[in-house]
Tab-separated table of C-alpha atoms and ligand atoms in Angstrom:
chain	number	residue	atom	x	y	z
Y	46	MET	CA	0.000	0.000	0.000
Y	47	LYS	CA	1.421	3.380	-1.057
Y	48	THR	CA	0.447	6.665	0.557
Y	49	VAL	CA	0.238	10.127	-0.995
Y	50	VAL	CA	-0.250	12.903	1.553
Y	51	ILE	CA	-1.599	16.228	0.283
Y	52	ILE	CA	-1.225	19.264	2.526
Y	53	GLY	CA	-4.041	21.768	1.963
Y	54	ALA	CA	-7.510	21.333	0.423
Y	55	GLY	CA	-7.686	24.556	-1.552
Y	56	PHE	CA	-7.876	25.224	-5.279
Y	57	THR	CA	-5.051	22.807	-6.108
Y	58	GLY	CA	-4.835	20.268	-3.265
Y	59	LEU	CA	-8.468	19.243	-3.399
Y	60	PRO	CA	-8.665	18.417	-7.144
Y	61	MET	CA	-5.273	16.661	-6.903
Y	62	ALA	CA	-6.879	14.228	-4.449
Y	63	HIS	CA	-9.807	13.576	-6.842
Y	64	LYS	CA	-7.421	13.006	-9.767
Y	65	LEU	CA	-5.424	10.363	-7.911
Y	66	LEU	CA	-8.531	8.669	-6.543
Y	67	ILE	CA	-10.249	8.520	-9.920
Y	68	TYR	CA	-7.345	7.671	-12.224
Y	69	THR	CA	-4.449	6.187	-10.230
Y	70	VAL	CA	-6.119	4.165	-7.465
Y	71	PRO	CA	-7.674	1.642	-9.930
Y	72	LYS	CA	-4.253	0.990	-11.522
Y	73	LEU	CA	-2.428	-0.020	-8.351
Y	74	LYS	CA	-2.761	-3.694	-7.355
Y	75	ASP	CA	-1.241	-3.143	-3.917
Y	76	GLY	CA	-3.436	-0.151	-3.280
Y	77	LEU	CA	-3.042	3.559	-2.817
Y	78	LYS	CA	-4.174	5.742	0.023
Y	79	VAL	CA	-4.664	9.481	-0.432
Y	80	VAL	CA	-4.563	11.510	2.771
Y	81	LEU	CA	-5.804	15.093	2.548
Y	82	VAL	CA	-4.714	17.313	5.437
Y	83	SER	CA	-6.804	20.446	5.918
Y	84	PRO	CA	-7.600	22.649	8.903
Y	85	ASN	CA	-10.876	23.688	7.297
Y	86	SER	CA	-13.759	21.231	6.940
Y	87	HIS	CA	-15.244	23.307	4.106
Y	88	PHE	CA	-13.817	24.563	0.816
Y	89	TYR	CA	-14.021	28.359	0.590
Y	90	TRP	CA	-14.857	29.707	-2.889
Y	91	ASN	CA	-12.716	32.724	-2.064
Y	92	LEU	CA	-12.771	34.021	-5.658
Y	93	ALA	CA	-16.191	35.411	-4.756
Y	94	ALA	CA	-15.142	36.840	-1.385
Y	95	THR	CA	-14.876	40.281	-2.967
Y	96	ARG	CA	-18.677	40.185	-3.373
Y	97	GLY	CA	-19.307	37.788	-0.492
Y	98	VAL	CA	-18.295	40.402	2.096
Y	99	ILE	CA	-21.434	42.360	1.163
Y	100	PRO	CA	-24.262	41.303	3.504
Y	101	GLY	CA	-26.824	39.182	1.663
Y	102	ALA	CA	-24.983	39.141	-1.685
Y	103	ILE	CA	-23.977	35.458	-1.677
Y	104	SER	CA	-25.211	32.830	0.760
Y	105	ASP	CA	-22.853	31.006	3.126
Y	106	ASP	CA	-23.813	27.708	1.468
Y	107	GLU	CA	-22.617	28.955	-1.899
Y	108	LEU	CA	-19.328	30.243	-0.515
Y	109	PHE	CA	-18.497	27.240	1.694
Y	110	ILE	CA	-18.828	23.665	0.476
Y	111	PRO	CA	-18.308	20.675	2.799
Y	112	ILE	CA	-15.205	18.663	1.916
Y	113	ALA	CA	-16.101	15.299	3.481
Y	114	SER	CA	-19.265	14.785	1.424
Y	115	ALA	CA	-17.402	15.781	-1.757
Y	116	PHE	CA	-15.305	12.610	-1.264
Y	117	SER	CA	-18.035	10.232	-0.045
Y	118	GLN	CA	-17.890	8.256	-3.304
Y	119	TYR	CA	-14.446	6.824	-2.441
Y	120	SER	CA	-13.635	3.889	-0.162
Y	121	ALA	CA	-12.192	4.627	3.277
Y	122	ASN	CA	-9.343	2.244	2.330
Y	123	ASN	CA	-8.240	4.767	-0.267
Y	124	PHE	CA	-9.085	8.120	1.224
Y	125	GLU	CA	-8.899	9.971	4.503
Y	126	VAL	CA	-9.339	13.635	5.454
Y	127	VAL	CA	-7.272	14.681	8.440
Y	128	LEU	CA	-8.649	17.860	9.992
Y	129	GLY	CA	-5.523	19.658	11.071
Y	130	LYS	CA	-2.495	21.671	10.067
Y	131	ALA	CA	0.881	20.424	8.960
Y	132	ASP	CA	3.248	21.718	11.590
Y	133	ARG	CA	6.619	20.229	10.713
Y	134	LEU	CA	8.166	18.189	7.925
Y	135	GLU	CA	10.893	15.596	8.386
Y	136	PRO	CA	11.958	14.836	4.825
Y	137	GLY	CA	14.602	12.308	5.919
Y	138	ALA	CA	11.968	10.232	7.705
Y	139	ASN	CA	9.260	10.735	5.036
Y	140	THR	CA	7.007	12.008	7.788
Y	141	VAL	CA	4.869	15.077	8.174
Y	142	HIS	CA	3.724	16.104	11.650
Y	143	VAL	CA	0.185	17.409	11.932
Y	144	VAL	CA	-1.509	19.290	14.749
Y	145	CYS	CA	-5.136	18.206	14.542
Y	146	ASN	CA	-8.009	20.602	15.186
Y	147	ASP	CA	-8.943	18.567	18.279
Y	148	GLY	CA	-5.521	19.325	19.769
Y	149	THR	CA	-3.948	15.901	19.207
Y	150	GLN	CA	-0.740	15.478	17.213
Y	151	ARG	CA	-0.090	12.932	14.540
Y	152	GLY	CA	2.918	11.877	12.462
Y	153	ILE	CA	1.877	10.743	8.972
Y	154	SER	CA	4.281	8.743	6.787
Y	155	TYR	CA	4.173	9.156	3.038
Y	156	ASP	CA	5.602	7.776	-0.178
Y	157	HIS	CA	4.864	11.099	-1.867
Y	158	LEU	CA	4.058	14.440	-0.289
Y	159	VAL	CA	2.249	17.223	-2.156
Y	160	ILE	CA	2.607	20.705	-0.673
Y	161	ALA	CA	-0.562	22.665	-1.524
Y	162	SER	CA	-0.877	24.914	1.527
Y	163	GLY	CA	-1.374	28.002	-0.625
Y	164	SER	CA	-1.311	31.553	0.605
Y	165	SER	CA	-3.129	33.881	2.980
Y	166	ILE	CA	-3.924	37.515	2.854
Y	167	ARG	CA	-1.979	39.507	5.431
Y	168	ASN	CA	-3.940	40.878	8.390
Y	169	GLY	CA	-6.104	37.798	8.698
Y	170	LEU	CA	-9.173	39.078	6.872
Y	171	PRO	CA	-11.628	36.429	5.640
Y	172	PHE	CA	-10.792	36.774	1.942
Y	173	LYS	CA	-9.054	33.392	2.272
Y	174	THR	CA	-9.691	30.604	4.760
Y	175	LEU	CA	-8.557	31.397	8.261
Y	176	ASP	CA	-7.571	28.432	10.388
Y	177	THR	CA	-10.923	26.682	10.506
Y	178	TYR	CA	-14.236	26.891	8.673
Y	179	GLU	CA	-15.927	28.149	11.849
Y	180	ALA	CA	-13.336	30.899	12.352
Y	181	THR	CA	-13.626	31.975	8.712
Y	182	LEU	CA	-17.419	32.096	8.844
Y	183	THR	CA	-17.426	34.101	12.099
Y	184	ALA	CA	-14.895	36.582	10.688
Y	185	LEU	CA	-16.866	36.907	7.449
Y	186	HIS	CA	-20.125	37.647	9.269
Y	187	SER	CA	-18.365	40.188	11.461
Y	188	LEU	CA	-16.881	41.941	8.433
Y	189	GLN	CA	-20.290	41.929	6.699
Y	190	ASN	CA	-21.781	43.665	9.747
Y	191	LYS	CA	-19.025	46.261	9.814
Y	192	ILE	CA	-19.507	46.958	6.114
Y	193	LYS	CA	-23.260	47.309	6.585
Y	194	ASN	CA	-22.740	49.838	9.369
Y	195	ALA	CA	-19.950	51.896	7.834
Y	196	THR	CA	-20.628	54.971	5.716
Y	197	SER	CA	-16.974	55.519	4.836
Y	198	ILE	CA	-14.595	52.703	3.943
Y	199	VAL	CA	-10.899	52.923	3.088
Y	200	ILE	CA	-9.422	49.969	1.222
Y	201	ALA	CA	-5.637	49.724	0.921
Y	202	GLY	CA	-4.102	47.831	-1.970
Y	203	ALA	CA	-4.857	48.237	-5.683
Y	204	GLY	CA	-4.146	44.653	-6.698
Y	205	PRO	CA	-6.984	42.450	-7.995
Y	206	THR	CA	-8.531	41.848	-4.558
Y	207	GLY	CA	-8.461	45.519	-3.519
Y	208	ILE	CA	-9.908	46.888	-6.760
Y	209	GLU	CA	-12.572	44.189	-7.013
Y	210	THR	CA	-13.689	44.759	-3.424
Y	211	ALA	CA	-13.826	48.533	-3.943
Y	212	GLY	CA	-15.786	48.054	-7.166
Y	213	GLU	CA	-18.231	45.540	-5.668
Y	214	LEU	CA	-18.961	47.775	-2.672
Y	215	ALA	CA	-19.426	50.870	-4.817
Y	216	ALA	CA	-21.654	49.008	-7.281
Y	217	VAL	CA	-24.016	47.945	-4.509
Y	218	TYR	CA	-23.984	50.979	-2.223
Y	219	GLY	CA	-23.512	53.819	-4.729
Y	220	ASN	CA	-23.278	57.154	-2.976
Y	221	LYS	CA	-24.651	55.737	0.299
Y	222	LYS	CA	-21.096	54.845	1.260
Y	223	GLN	CA	-17.905	56.678	0.437
Y	224	ILE	CA	-15.326	54.179	-0.822
Y	225	THR	CA	-11.669	55.188	-1.028
Y	226	LEU	CA	-8.991	52.996	-2.561
Y	227	LEU	CA	-5.326	53.544	-1.683
Y	228	ASP	CA	-2.833	52.567	-4.362
Y	229	SER	CA	0.860	52.513	-3.464
Y	230	ASN	CA	1.802	52.967	-7.153
Y	231	ASP	CA	0.890	55.500	-9.805
Y	232	ARG	CA	-1.564	53.148	-11.531
Y	233	VAL	CA	-3.798	50.326	-10.341
Y	234	LEU	CA	-2.859	46.669	-10.961
Y	235	LEU	CA	0.768	47.578	-11.609
Y	236	GLY	CA	1.914	44.557	-9.595
Y	237	SER	CA	-0.103	42.228	-11.847
Y	238	GLY	CA	1.917	43.292	-14.862
Y	239	VAL	CA	-1.091	44.396	-16.926
Y	240	LEU	CA	-1.091	46.757	-19.918
Y	241	HIS	CA	-1.459	50.487	-19.298
Y	242	SER	CA	-4.800	50.420	-21.101
Y	243	VAL	CA	-6.133	47.793	-18.682
Y	244	SER	CA	-5.145	49.900	-15.653
Y	245	GLU	CA	-6.796	52.906	-17.300
Y	246	THR	CA	-10.056	51.077	-17.980
Y	247	VAL	CA	-10.213	49.813	-14.409
Y	248	GLU	CA	-9.572	53.281	-13.111
Y	249	LYS	CA	-12.284	54.830	-15.291
Y	250	ASP	CA	-14.760	52.168	-14.209
Y	251	LEU	CA	-13.926	52.747	-10.547
Y	252	GLN	CA	-14.486	56.452	-11.085
Y	253	LYS	CA	-17.867	55.854	-12.740
Y	254	LEU	CA	-18.796	53.739	-9.742
Y	255	GLY	CA	-17.844	56.594	-7.421
Y	256	VAL	CA	-14.677	55.095	-5.895
Y	257	LYS	CA	-12.057	57.667	-4.962
Y	258	VAL	CA	-8.625	56.346	-5.939
Y	259	ILE	CA	-5.549	57.847	-4.274
Y	260	HIS	CA	-2.236	56.992	-5.935
Y	261	ASN	CA	1.262	56.824	-4.478
Y	262	ALA	CA	-0.275	56.397	-1.067
Y	263	LYS	CA	1.792	54.349	1.346
Y	264	VAL	CA	0.054	53.442	4.600
Y	265	GLN	CA	2.278	54.134	7.572
Y	266	THR	CA	0.202	53.712	10.726
Y	267	VAL	CA	-3.361	52.661	11.360
Y	268	ASN	CA	-5.399	53.231	14.480
Y	269	GLU	CA	-8.546	51.231	14.799
Y	270	ASN	CA	-10.821	51.946	17.698
Y	271	PRO	CA	-11.854	48.568	19.157
Y	272	GLU	CA	-14.970	50.168	20.714
Y	273	GLY	CA	-16.218	51.204	17.264
Y	274	GLY	CA	-15.904	54.724	15.955
Y	275	GLN	CA	-13.599	55.792	13.190
Y	276	ALA	CA	-10.261	54.330	12.174
Y	277	THR	CA	-7.457	56.665	11.172
Y	278	VAL	CA	-4.964	55.829	8.468
Y	279	GLN	CA	-1.775	57.854	8.293
Y	280	LEU	CA	0.085	57.927	4.982
Y	281	SER	CA	3.879	58.149	4.814
Y	282	ASN	CA	3.737	61.839	3.797
Y	283	GLY	CA	1.731	62.749	6.893
Y	284	THR	CA	-1.775	62.945	5.419
Y	285	VAL	CA	-4.347	61.367	7.760
Y	286	LEU	CA	-7.566	59.775	6.500
Y	287	ALA	CA	-10.449	58.855	8.766
Y	288	ALA	CA	-13.036	56.187	7.955
Y	289	ASP	CA	-15.618	54.030	9.688
Y	290	LEU	CA	-13.859	50.957	8.353
Y	291	TYR	CA	-10.355	50.190	7.111
Y	292	ILE	CA	-9.818	47.085	4.953
Y	293	PRO	CA	-6.159	46.318	4.154
Y	294	LEU	CA	-5.954	44.080	1.086
Y	295	PHE	CA	-2.319	44.106	0.116
Y	296	GLY	CA	0.333	41.503	0.631
Y	297	VAL	CA	0.027	37.817	-0.086
Y	298	GLN	CA	1.745	35.548	2.409
Y	299	VAL	CA	2.650	31.999	1.399
Y	300	ASN	CA	1.725	29.339	3.961
Y	301	THR	CA	5.130	27.691	4.083
Y	302	ASN	CA	6.440	28.472	7.562
Y	303	TRP	CA	5.980	24.819	8.579
Y	304	LEU	CA	8.619	23.740	6.041
Y	305	PRO	CA	12.411	23.484	6.470
Y	306	PRO	CA	13.905	26.829	5.311
Y	307	ALA	CA	16.272	24.956	2.977
Y	308	LEU	CA	13.297	24.157	0.737
Y	309	LEU	CA	12.300	27.820	0.368
Y	310	ASP	CA	13.554	30.823	-1.578
Y	311	GLU	CA	14.123	34.225	0.056
Y	312	SER	CA	10.432	35.149	-0.343
Y	313	GLY	CA	9.263	31.942	1.306
Y	314	ASN	CA	8.152	30.233	-1.927
Y	315	VAL	CA	8.824	26.517	-2.295
Y	316	LYS	CA	11.705	26.021	-4.753
Y	317	LEU	CA	10.454	23.744	-7.516
Y	318	ASP	CA	12.373	22.141	-10.352
Y	319	SER	CA	11.021	21.707	-13.868
Y	320	TYR	CA	9.052	18.586	-12.821
Y	321	MET	CA	7.254	20.503	-10.019
Y	322	ARG	CA	9.393	18.543	-7.574
Y	323	VAL	CA	10.826	20.353	-4.554
Y	324	GLU	CA	14.493	20.988	-5.293
Y	325	GLY	CA	16.825	18.588	-3.547
Y	326	THR	CA	14.127	16.006	-2.768
Y	327	VAL	CA	12.866	12.895	-4.573
Y	328	ASN	CA	9.289	12.501	-3.379
Y	329	ILE	CA	8.097	15.973	-2.357
Y	330	TRP	CA	6.128	18.132	-4.787
Y	331	GLY	CA	4.672	21.617	-4.751
Y	332	ILE	CA	1.622	23.060	-6.491
Y	333	GLY	CA	-0.320	26.336	-6.609
Y	334	ASP	CA	0.490	29.505	-4.719
Y	335	VAL	CA	3.279	27.955	-2.608
Y	336	GLY	CA	5.494	27.403	-5.658
Y	337	ASN	CA	8.002	29.678	-7.382
Y	338	LEU	CA	7.031	28.848	-10.979
Y	339	GLU	CA	4.006	31.007	-11.775
Y	340	PRO	CA	1.918	33.983	-10.626
Y	341	LYS	CA	-0.232	33.281	-7.590
Y	342	GLN	CA	-3.496	32.891	-9.475
Y	343	ILE	CA	-5.749	30.053	-10.517
Y	344	THR	CA	-5.481	30.906	-14.204
Y	345	ASN	CA	-2.753	28.281	-14.588
Y	346	THR	CA	-3.642	25.781	-11.905
Y	347	ASP	CA	-5.609	23.429	-14.210
Y	348	GLN	CA	-2.438	22.635	-16.099
Y	349	GLN	CA	-0.442	22.313	-12.887
Y	350	ILE	CA	-2.972	19.823	-11.504
Y	351	ILE	CA	-3.015	17.808	-14.733
Y	352	HIS	CA	0.763	17.757	-14.917
Y	353	LEU	CA	1.383	16.731	-11.325
Y	354	ALA	CA	-1.375	14.103	-11.371
Y	355	GLU	CA	0.207	12.526	-14.477
Y	356	THR	CA	3.655	12.678	-12.918
Y	357	LEU	CA	2.564	10.984	-9.693
Y	358	ASP	CA	0.567	8.443	-11.700
Y	359	ALA	CA	3.679	7.613	-13.722
Y	360	ASP	CA	5.881	7.264	-10.670
Y	361	LEU	CA	3.368	5.200	-8.693
Y	362	THR	CA	2.806	2.814	-11.616
Y	363	GLY	CA	6.545	2.273	-12.010
Y	364	GLU	CA	7.195	4.469	-15.038
Y	365	GLU	CA	9.949	6.994	-15.345
Y	366	VAL	CA	9.094	10.660	-14.793
Y	367	THR	CA	10.286	12.487	-17.891
Y	368	LYS	CA	7.691	15.135	-18.710
Y	369	VAL	CA	8.762	18.671	-17.949
Y	370	TYR	CA	6.271	21.295	-16.755
Y	371	LYS	CA	5.982	24.377	-18.942
Y	372	PRO	CA	4.785	27.482	-17.110
Y	373	LEU	CA	2.416	29.686	-19.042
Y	374	ASP	CA	4.320	32.896	-19.597
Y	375	LYS	CA	1.311	35.038	-20.508
Y	376	THR	CA	-0.573	37.576	-18.462
Y	377	ARG	CA	-4.109	36.304	-17.937
Y	378	ILE	CA	-6.427	38.195	-15.681
Y	379	PHE	CA	-10.135	39.015	-15.426
Y	380	VAL	CA	-11.313	41.582	-12.914
Y	381	SER	CA	-14.940	42.344	-12.222
Y	382	LEU	CA	-16.184	45.401	-10.408
Y	383	GLY	CA	-19.755	44.475	-9.612
Y	384	LYS	CA	-22.005	42.945	-12.255
Y	385	SER	CA	-21.768	45.728	-14.832
Y	386	TYR	CA	-18.107	46.677	-15.009
Y	387	GLY	CA	-15.079	44.568	-15.694
Y	388	THR	CA	-12.035	44.164	-17.838
Y	389	GLY	CA	-9.187	41.785	-18.369
Y	390	GLN	CA	-6.166	40.754	-20.330
Y	391	MET	CA	-5.265	37.633	-22.295
Y	392	GLY	CA	-1.643	37.717	-23.352
Y	393	THR	CA	-1.237	41.146	-24.901
Y	394	TRP	CA	-4.963	41.639	-25.597
Y	395	LYS	CA	-7.286	43.667	-23.504
Y	396	VAL	CA	-10.571	41.824	-22.959
Y	397	TRP	CA	-13.901	43.610	-23.518
Y	398	GLY	CA	-15.877	44.498	-20.432
Y	399	TRP	CA	-19.006	42.670	-21.548
Y	400	THR	CA	-17.038	39.433	-21.995
Y	401	VAL	CA	-15.707	39.696	-18.462
Y	402	ASN	CA	-19.152	40.564	-17.117
Y	403	TYR	CA	-20.638	37.571	-18.870
Y	404	ILE	CA	-17.943	35.085	-17.843
Y	405	LYS	CA	-17.062	36.315	-14.373
Y	406	GLY	CA	-19.085	39.305	-13.216
Y	407	ARG	CA	-22.517	37.680	-13.064
Y	408	LYS	CA	-21.693	35.097	-10.428
Y	409	ILE	CA	-17.907	35.021	-9.890
Y	410	PHE	CA	-18.156	31.341	-10.782
Y	411	VAL	CA	-20.037	30.301	-7.621
Y	412	ASP	CA	-22.241	28.164	-9.870
Y	413	SER	CA	-19.241	26.056	-10.845
Y	414	ALA	CA	-18.047	25.545	-7.252
Y	415	PRO	CA	-20.027	22.364	-6.414
Y	416	GLY	CA	-18.687	20.596	-9.523
Y	417	TYR	CA	-15.140	21.717	-8.796
Y	418	VAL	CA	-15.216	20.613	-5.190
Y	419	GLY	CA	-17.086	17.391	-6.019
Y	420	GLY	CA	-14.421	16.230	-8.466
Y	421	LYS	CA	-16.592	16.584	-11.581
Y	422	ALA	CA	-14.506	19.232	-13.341
Y	423	LEU	CA	-11.463	21.424	-13.158
Y	424	ARG	CA	-11.827	25.144	-13.844
Y	425	HIS	CA	-11.745	24.996	-17.648
Y	426	THR	CA	-11.727	21.310	-18.469
Y	427	SER	CA	-13.213	18.047	-17.321
Y	428	MET	CA	-11.730	16.127	-14.406
S	547	FAD	C1	-10.315	37.524	-2.727
S	547	FAD	C2	-9.502	36.749	-3.731
S	547	FAD	C3	-9.963	36.612	-5.029
S	547	FAD	C4	-9.215	35.906	-5.972
S	547	FAD	N1	-9.687	35.839	-7.250
S	547	FAD	C5	-8.937	35.222	-8.184
S	547	FAD	C6	-9.371	35.207	-9.551
S	547	FAD	O1	-10.432	35.735	-9.891
S	547	FAD	N2	-8.570	34.584	-10.457
S	547	FAD	C7	-7.398	33.994	-10.100
S	547	FAD	O2	-6.702	33.484	-10.961
S	547	FAD	N3	-6.977	33.974	-8.825
S	547	FAD	C8	-7.704	34.580	-7.851
S	547	FAD	N4	-7.265	34.582	-6.556
S	547	FAD	C9	-6.067	33.800	-6.194
S	547	FAD	C10	-6.450	32.341	-5.847
S	547	FAD	O3	-7.373	32.346	-4.765
S	547	FAD	C11	-5.225	31.511	-5.491
S	547	FAD	O4	-4.320	31.548	-6.561
S	547	FAD	C12	-5.605	30.070	-5.175
S	547	FAD	O5	-6.439	29.995	-4.046
S	547	FAD	C13	-4.355	29.208	-4.946
S	547	FAD	O6	-4.716	27.874	-4.729
S	547	FAD	P1	-3.827	26.948	-3.793
S	547	FAD	O7	-4.409	25.585	-3.860
S	547	FAD	O8	-2.398	27.102	-4.098
S	547	FAD	O9	-3.994	27.530	-2.314
S	547	FAD	P2	-5.269	27.935	-1.477
S	547	FAD	O10	-6.490	27.974	-2.308
S	547	FAD	O11	-4.825	29.102	-0.702
S	547	FAD	O12	-5.471	26.700	-0.486
S	547	FAD	C14	-4.533	26.355	0.481
S	547	FAD	C15	-5.215	25.544	1.558
S	547	FAD	O13	-4.205	25.032	2.433
S	547	FAD	C16	-4.625	25.156	3.757
S	547	FAD	N5	-3.432	25.246	4.615
S	547	FAD	C17	-2.668	26.318	4.874
S	547	FAD	N6	-1.662	25.993	5.704
S	547	FAD	C18	-1.796	24.664	5.959
S	547	FAD	C19	-1.057	23.729	6.737
S	547	FAD	N7	0.026	24.091	7.433
S	547	FAD	N8	-1.490	22.447	6.771
S	547	FAD	C20	-2.590	22.069	6.070
S	547	FAD	N9	-3.316	22.905	5.302
S	547	FAD	C21	-2.917	24.187	5.252
S	547	FAD	C22	-5.492	26.410	3.769
S	547	FAD	O14	-6.396	26.345	4.831
S	547	FAD	C23	-6.169	26.363	2.406
S	547	FAD	O15	-7.407	25.728	2.465
S	547	FAD	C24	-7.991	35.303	-5.597
S	547	FAD	C25	-7.520	35.443	-4.292
S	547	FAD	C26	-8.250	36.166	-3.355
S	547	FAD	C27	-7.719	36.330	-1.957
S	548	NAG	C1	0.175	62.834	0.490
S	548	NAG	O1	-0.057	61.877	-0.506
S	548	NAG	C2	-1.421	61.772	-0.946
S	548	NAG	C3	-1.497	60.637	-1.929
S	548	NAG	O2	-0.642	60.798	-3.009
S	548	NAG	C4	-1.873	63.130	-1.521
S	548	NAG	O3	-3.219	63.041	-1.892
S	548	NAG	C5	-1.676	64.199	-0.476
S	548	NAG	O4	-1.986	65.458	-1.042
S	548	NAG	C6	-0.256	64.205	0.037
S	548	NAG	N1	-0.174	65.143	1.143
S	548	NAG	C7	0.861	65.968	1.316
S	548	NAG	C8	0.807	66.810	2.564
S	548	NAG	O5	1.784	66.069	0.524
S	549	NAG	C1	-21.506	51.742	13.627
S	549	NAG	O1	-20.872	52.923	13.114
S	549	NAG	C2	-20.781	54.013	14.016
S	549	NAG	C3	-20.069	55.147	13.320
S	549	NAG	O2	-20.522	55.319	12.018
S	549	NAG	C4	-20.040	53.594	15.280
S	549	NAG	O3	-20.061	54.630	16.206
S	549	NAG	C5	-20.678	52.346	15.889
S	549	NAG	O4	-19.909	51.892	16.971
S	549	NAG	C6	-20.779	51.230	14.847
S	549	NAG	N1	-21.442	50.078	15.378
S	549	NAG	C7	-20.989	48.835	15.152
S	549	NAG	C8	-21.824	47.733	15.734
S	549	NAG	O5	-19.964	48.579	14.535
């Protein structure tokens, strides 16, 4: 019996488990067990969090999908979910140590380990899963209440999450709430490497929606009054802004602090070779946001999942691993600002707003979440 342990049940770890269970398990005479380690019992469709923070916009059941029932079709001999967090890796002993949600500790041995622990948003806001499903849900409801109550909101960070959140809020509340977006650069989405014309379109749309964008604004200190009342945000040049609510949405943090530093680059990303294998190891692999191969987006994760599933299938069935992974070196991004405004880029082409509205803006893909989590389909192709 071989064991593949997958750390993290997010956008890459969860479909990896389905792939192995569907395609590789039936090929192995001596059996294969897939162990999925996840602190959260539910999958969070965080792509829609930018709209989900608005009270009543998307139901909890659409945003959070139970993981256990999404795997009920597989035999317990082949699959186990361990509710807990990987805490330490001992590569020499092929063992990963997990702190379970119930407080117990467990060492799990593996033949192959897949690191899919993804990334978090700094400041612990519920735009990604927090430690558990319950904690994420509580934080989301609390943020929804604060948004409902606030008449002025300052959002810091003009990356995709910051601009989408500003746009969604403005689209729903119009001039009932004053939305300000702080951009640390001289144009929005600069960090995503988009064309000038894409930044300009986004900025015009934000303006039409009534969002006030402030460029070259670096946040220095923030004072939030825990008893309610206004927060103050001081910029590095001394200007002070006051708002009922401050939402910092900059800075992605990779969830790799449980790994030996030797496996990481200076930014904390897992160092992967051209097979998606962790450099210097034989049976440890990395996928999704933790890796150092591609932008931290799901635009390319379908091909990562397909590649790694084929590689593990080959290795487990006794074939040689020869296929090299080719990162997609094209900018691909769709941003939606409410249901009526959006834009995007495919390679060097700017994408029409109505296309983005049709594909993404209507529902932010929540309608495809049950199929994705249930192992029926990847994002753009069948399972
Ligand atoms: C608000 C928002 C909107 C986004 N919208 C888009 C979009 O429209 N298009 C796009 O391309 N990208 C988007 N992204 C980025 C996208 O969410 C990520 O690229 C994607 O989630 C990465 O998938 P992943 O599997 O690597 O990690 P994640 O989805 O982050 O999953 C990692 C999982 O690992 C778990 N975990 C963490 N640490 C441990 C541990 N120690 N042990 C066990 N489990 C652990 C976490 O709980 C989590 O469930 C968005 C991001 C945000 C925040
Ligand atoms: C500080 O920077 C902000 C953002 O660029 C600008 O709006 C403001 O006028 C500046 N204030 C001072 C005192 O220079
Ligand atoms: C609602 O907002 C007002 C200020 O606009 C603040 O004084 C009050 O404490 C807030 N209440 C809650 C529950 O956040």
